[in-house]
Short mmCIF file of C-alpha atoms in Angstrom, two decimals:
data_model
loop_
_atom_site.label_atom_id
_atom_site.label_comp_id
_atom_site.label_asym_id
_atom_site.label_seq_id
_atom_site.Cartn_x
_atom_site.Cartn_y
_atom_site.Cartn_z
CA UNK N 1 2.27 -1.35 -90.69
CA UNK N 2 1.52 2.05 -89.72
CA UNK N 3 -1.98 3.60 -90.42
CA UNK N 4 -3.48 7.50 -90.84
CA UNK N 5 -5.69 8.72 -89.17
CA UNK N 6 -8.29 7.31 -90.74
CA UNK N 7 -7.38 3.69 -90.83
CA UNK N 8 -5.69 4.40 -94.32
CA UNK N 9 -2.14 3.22 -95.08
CA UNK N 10 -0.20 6.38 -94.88
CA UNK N 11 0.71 7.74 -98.63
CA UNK N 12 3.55 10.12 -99.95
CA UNK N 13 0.76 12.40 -101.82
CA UNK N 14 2.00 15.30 -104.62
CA UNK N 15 -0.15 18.53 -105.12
CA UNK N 16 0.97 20.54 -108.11
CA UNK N 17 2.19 23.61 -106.42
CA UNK N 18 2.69 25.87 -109.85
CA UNK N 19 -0.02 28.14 -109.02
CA UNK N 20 -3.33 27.88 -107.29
CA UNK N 21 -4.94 26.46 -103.76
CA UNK N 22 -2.30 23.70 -103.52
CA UNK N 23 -1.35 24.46 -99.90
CA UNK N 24 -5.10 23.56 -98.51
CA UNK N 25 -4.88 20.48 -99.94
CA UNK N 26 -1.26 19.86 -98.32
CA UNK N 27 -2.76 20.70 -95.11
CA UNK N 28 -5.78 18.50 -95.13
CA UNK N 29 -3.74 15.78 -96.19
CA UNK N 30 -1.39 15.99 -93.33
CA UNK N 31 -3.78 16.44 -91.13
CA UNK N 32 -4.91 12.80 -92.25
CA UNK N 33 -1.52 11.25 -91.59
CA UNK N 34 -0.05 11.18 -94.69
CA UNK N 35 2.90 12.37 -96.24
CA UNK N 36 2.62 15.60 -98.83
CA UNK N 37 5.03 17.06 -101.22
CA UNK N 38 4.41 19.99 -103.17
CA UNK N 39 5.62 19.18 -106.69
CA UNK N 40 7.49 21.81 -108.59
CA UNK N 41 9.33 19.73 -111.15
CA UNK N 42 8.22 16.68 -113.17
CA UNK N 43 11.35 14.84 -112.06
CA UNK N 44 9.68 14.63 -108.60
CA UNK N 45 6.01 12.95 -109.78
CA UNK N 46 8.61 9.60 -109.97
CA UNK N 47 8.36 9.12 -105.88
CA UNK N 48 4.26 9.45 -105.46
CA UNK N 49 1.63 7.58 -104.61
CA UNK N 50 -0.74 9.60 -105.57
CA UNK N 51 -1.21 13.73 -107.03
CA UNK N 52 -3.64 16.55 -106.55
CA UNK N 53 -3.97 19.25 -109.71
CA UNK N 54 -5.53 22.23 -107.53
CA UNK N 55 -7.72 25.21 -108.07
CA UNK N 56 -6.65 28.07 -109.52
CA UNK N 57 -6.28 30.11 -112.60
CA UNK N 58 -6.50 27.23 -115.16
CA UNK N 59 -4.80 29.39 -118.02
CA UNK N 60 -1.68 30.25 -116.01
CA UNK N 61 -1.47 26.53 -114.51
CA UNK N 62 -1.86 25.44 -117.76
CA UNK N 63 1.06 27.87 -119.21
CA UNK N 64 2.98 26.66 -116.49
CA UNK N 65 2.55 22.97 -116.98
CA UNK N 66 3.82 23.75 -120.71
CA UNK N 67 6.84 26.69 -119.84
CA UNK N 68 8.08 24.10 -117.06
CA UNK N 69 8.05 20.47 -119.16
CA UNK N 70 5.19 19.07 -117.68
CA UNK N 71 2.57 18.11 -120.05
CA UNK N 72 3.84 14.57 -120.68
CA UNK N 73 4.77 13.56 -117.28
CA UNK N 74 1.79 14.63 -116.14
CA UNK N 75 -0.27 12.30 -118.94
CA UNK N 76 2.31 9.51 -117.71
CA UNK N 77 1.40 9.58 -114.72
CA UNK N 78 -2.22 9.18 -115.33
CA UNK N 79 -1.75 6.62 -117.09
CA UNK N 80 0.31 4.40 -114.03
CA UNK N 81 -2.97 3.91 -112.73
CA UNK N 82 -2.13 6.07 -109.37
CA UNK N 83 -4.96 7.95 -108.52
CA UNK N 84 -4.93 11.80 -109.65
CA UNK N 85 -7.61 14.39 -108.87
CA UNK N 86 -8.36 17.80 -110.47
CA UNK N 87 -10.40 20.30 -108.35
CA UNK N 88 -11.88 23.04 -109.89
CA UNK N 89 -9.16 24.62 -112.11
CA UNK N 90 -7.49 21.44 -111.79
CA UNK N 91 -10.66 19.28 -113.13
CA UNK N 92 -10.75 21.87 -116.60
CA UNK N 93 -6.58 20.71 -116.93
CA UNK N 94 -7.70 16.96 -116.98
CA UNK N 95 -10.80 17.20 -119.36
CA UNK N 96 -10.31 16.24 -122.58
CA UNK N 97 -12.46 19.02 -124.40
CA UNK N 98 -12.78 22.76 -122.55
CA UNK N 99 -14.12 26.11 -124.22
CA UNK N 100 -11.36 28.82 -124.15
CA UNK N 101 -8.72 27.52 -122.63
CA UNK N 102 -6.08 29.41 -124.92
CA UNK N 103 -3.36 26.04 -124.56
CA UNK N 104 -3.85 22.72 -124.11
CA UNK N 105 -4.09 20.94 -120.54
CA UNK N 106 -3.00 17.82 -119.47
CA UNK N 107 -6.28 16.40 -121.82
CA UNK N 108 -6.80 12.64 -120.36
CA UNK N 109 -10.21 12.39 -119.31
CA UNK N 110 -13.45 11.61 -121.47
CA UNK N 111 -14.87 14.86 -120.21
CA UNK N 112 -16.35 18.49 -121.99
CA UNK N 113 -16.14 21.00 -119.50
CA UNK N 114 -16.98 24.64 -119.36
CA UNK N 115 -15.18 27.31 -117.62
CA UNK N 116 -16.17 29.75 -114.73
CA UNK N 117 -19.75 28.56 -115.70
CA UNK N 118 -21.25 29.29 -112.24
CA UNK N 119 -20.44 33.03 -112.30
CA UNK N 120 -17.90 34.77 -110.87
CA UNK N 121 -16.33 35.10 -107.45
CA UNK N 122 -19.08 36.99 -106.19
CA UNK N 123 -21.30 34.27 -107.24
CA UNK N 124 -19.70 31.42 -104.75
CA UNK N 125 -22.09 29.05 -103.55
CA UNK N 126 -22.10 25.60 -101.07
CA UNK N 127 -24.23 23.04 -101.77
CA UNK N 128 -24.95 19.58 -100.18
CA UNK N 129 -24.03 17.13 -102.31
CA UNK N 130 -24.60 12.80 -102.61
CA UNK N 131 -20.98 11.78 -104.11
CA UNK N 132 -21.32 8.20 -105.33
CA UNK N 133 -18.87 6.54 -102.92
CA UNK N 134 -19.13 8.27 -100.00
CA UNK N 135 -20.83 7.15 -96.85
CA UNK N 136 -22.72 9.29 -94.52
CA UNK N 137 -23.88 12.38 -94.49
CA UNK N 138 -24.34 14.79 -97.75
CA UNK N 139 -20.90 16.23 -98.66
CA UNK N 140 -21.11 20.58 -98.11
CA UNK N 141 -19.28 21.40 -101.17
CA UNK N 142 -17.82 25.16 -101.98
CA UNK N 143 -17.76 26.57 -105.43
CA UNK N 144 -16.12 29.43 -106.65
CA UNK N 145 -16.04 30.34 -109.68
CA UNK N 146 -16.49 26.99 -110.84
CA UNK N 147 -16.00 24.82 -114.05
CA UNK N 148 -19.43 22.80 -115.53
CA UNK N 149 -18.62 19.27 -116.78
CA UNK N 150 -20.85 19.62 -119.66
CA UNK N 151 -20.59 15.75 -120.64
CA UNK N 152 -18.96 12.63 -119.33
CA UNK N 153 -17.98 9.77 -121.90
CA UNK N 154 -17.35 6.49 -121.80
CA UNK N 155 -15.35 5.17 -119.62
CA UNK N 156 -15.54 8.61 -117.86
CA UNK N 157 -19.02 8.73 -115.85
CA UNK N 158 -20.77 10.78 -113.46
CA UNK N 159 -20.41 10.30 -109.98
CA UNK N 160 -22.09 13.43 -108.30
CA UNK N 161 -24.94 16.24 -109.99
CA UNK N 162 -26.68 18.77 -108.45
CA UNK N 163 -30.32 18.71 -107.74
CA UNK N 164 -30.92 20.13 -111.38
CA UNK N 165 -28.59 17.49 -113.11
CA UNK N 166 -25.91 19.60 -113.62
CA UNK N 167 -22.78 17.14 -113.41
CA UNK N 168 -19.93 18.39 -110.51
CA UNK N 169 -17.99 15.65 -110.53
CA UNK N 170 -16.50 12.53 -112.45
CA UNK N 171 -15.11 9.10 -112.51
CA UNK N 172 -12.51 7.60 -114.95
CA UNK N 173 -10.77 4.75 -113.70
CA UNK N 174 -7.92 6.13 -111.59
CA UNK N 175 -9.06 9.91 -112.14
CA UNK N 176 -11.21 11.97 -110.58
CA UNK N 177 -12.40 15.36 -111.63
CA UNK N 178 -14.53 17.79 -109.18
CA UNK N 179 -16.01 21.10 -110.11
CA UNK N 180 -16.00 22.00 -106.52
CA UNK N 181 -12.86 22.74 -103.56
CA UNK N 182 -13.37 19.81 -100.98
CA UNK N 183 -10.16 21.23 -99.35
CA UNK N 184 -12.19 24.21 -98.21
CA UNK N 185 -14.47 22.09 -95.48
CA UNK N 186 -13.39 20.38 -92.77
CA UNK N 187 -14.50 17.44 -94.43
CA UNK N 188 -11.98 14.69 -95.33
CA UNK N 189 -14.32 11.79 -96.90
CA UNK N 190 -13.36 12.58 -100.37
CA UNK N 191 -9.66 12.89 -100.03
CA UNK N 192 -10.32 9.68 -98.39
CA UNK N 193 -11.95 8.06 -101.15
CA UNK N 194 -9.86 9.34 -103.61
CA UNK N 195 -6.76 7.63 -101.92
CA UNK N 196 -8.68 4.47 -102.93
CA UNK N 197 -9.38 4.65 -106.86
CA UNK N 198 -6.17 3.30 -108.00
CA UNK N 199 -6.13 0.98 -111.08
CA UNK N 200 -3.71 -1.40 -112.63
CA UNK N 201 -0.80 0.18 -114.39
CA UNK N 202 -1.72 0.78 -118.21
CA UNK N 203 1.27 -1.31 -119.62
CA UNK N 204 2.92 -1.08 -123.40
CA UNK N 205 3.61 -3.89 -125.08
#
């Protein structure tokens, strides 16, 4: 069998491509070895391994997600146990609770977040950050204009916070939410350890 890069087996990875930073993510994935298709339709979430909700303007991805038939394929596949990972924009479509958004998101993790609540553009930032998980170094992480997970519940939990507590990312079985755009570095740890948090199918009796 065929490995990435990394020593990973290579995966056929979707990134929601409605709107939004969808082709950095493509690129750093490909750059790891592994296969990346930008999804467009919910008919083609049925061949992936794995899918990446990207930054962006969460009101219009989320408009789009309901104008183009989304919204339940999207909860489906959450709920196959393949991993899926909002960044930024694409963490506010997963969390369960979220201040003005004007529609609802895809709404499947135990999360409250809170929009733009680092400022605006202007206000961008890096930080260095511990991400429970990842081995070596701190992770430099880019904000802009990025969404505060307020509160994690059970079985969602906190797996990164900045040095004043503030959480930036989360945990919830085979999702994984990030305030922050780890597509933006160089840095390919947490792609890497997202590949990894798959979880057994949830199956209907």
């Amino acid at each position: 069998m065929t490995t990435s890069s990394n020593g990973q087996r290579p995966m056929t990875v979707g990134v929601l491509a409605l709107q939004g930073d969808f082709r950095e993510h493509r690129e750093m994935l490909e750059r790891m070895g592994h296969t990346v298709r930008e999804i467009r339709k919910p008919a083609q979430l049925d061949a992936l391994d794995a899918l990446i909700i990207p930054g962006g303007e969460s009101t219009t991805i989320a408009r789009l997600i309901l104008s183009n038939g989304f919204q339940q394929p999207l909860r489906d596949f959450c709920a196959s146990g393949r991993p899926v990972w909002g960044t930024c924009a694409g963490a506010i479509l997963l969390a369960g609770q979220v201040d003005n958004l004007d529609r609802p998101g895809i709404e499947t993790m135990n999360i409250q977040v809170r929009r733009n609540a680092f400022g605006r553009q202007v206000d961008s930032f890096e930080a260095d950050l511990n991400v429970e998980g990842l081995s070596g170094p701190p992770f430099r992480a880019v904000f802009i204009r990025a969404p505060l997970i307020e509160r994690v519940f059970p079985p969602a939990r906190a797996i990164c916070v900045l040095e004043d507590g503030t959480i930036v990312a989360a945990r919830q079985g085979n999702l994984l939410a990030t305030s922050f755009h780890p597509e933006l570095t160089g840095d390919s740890r947490l792609h890497e350890l997202f590949l990894t948090i798959g979880a057994p199918a949830v199956v209907t009796p």
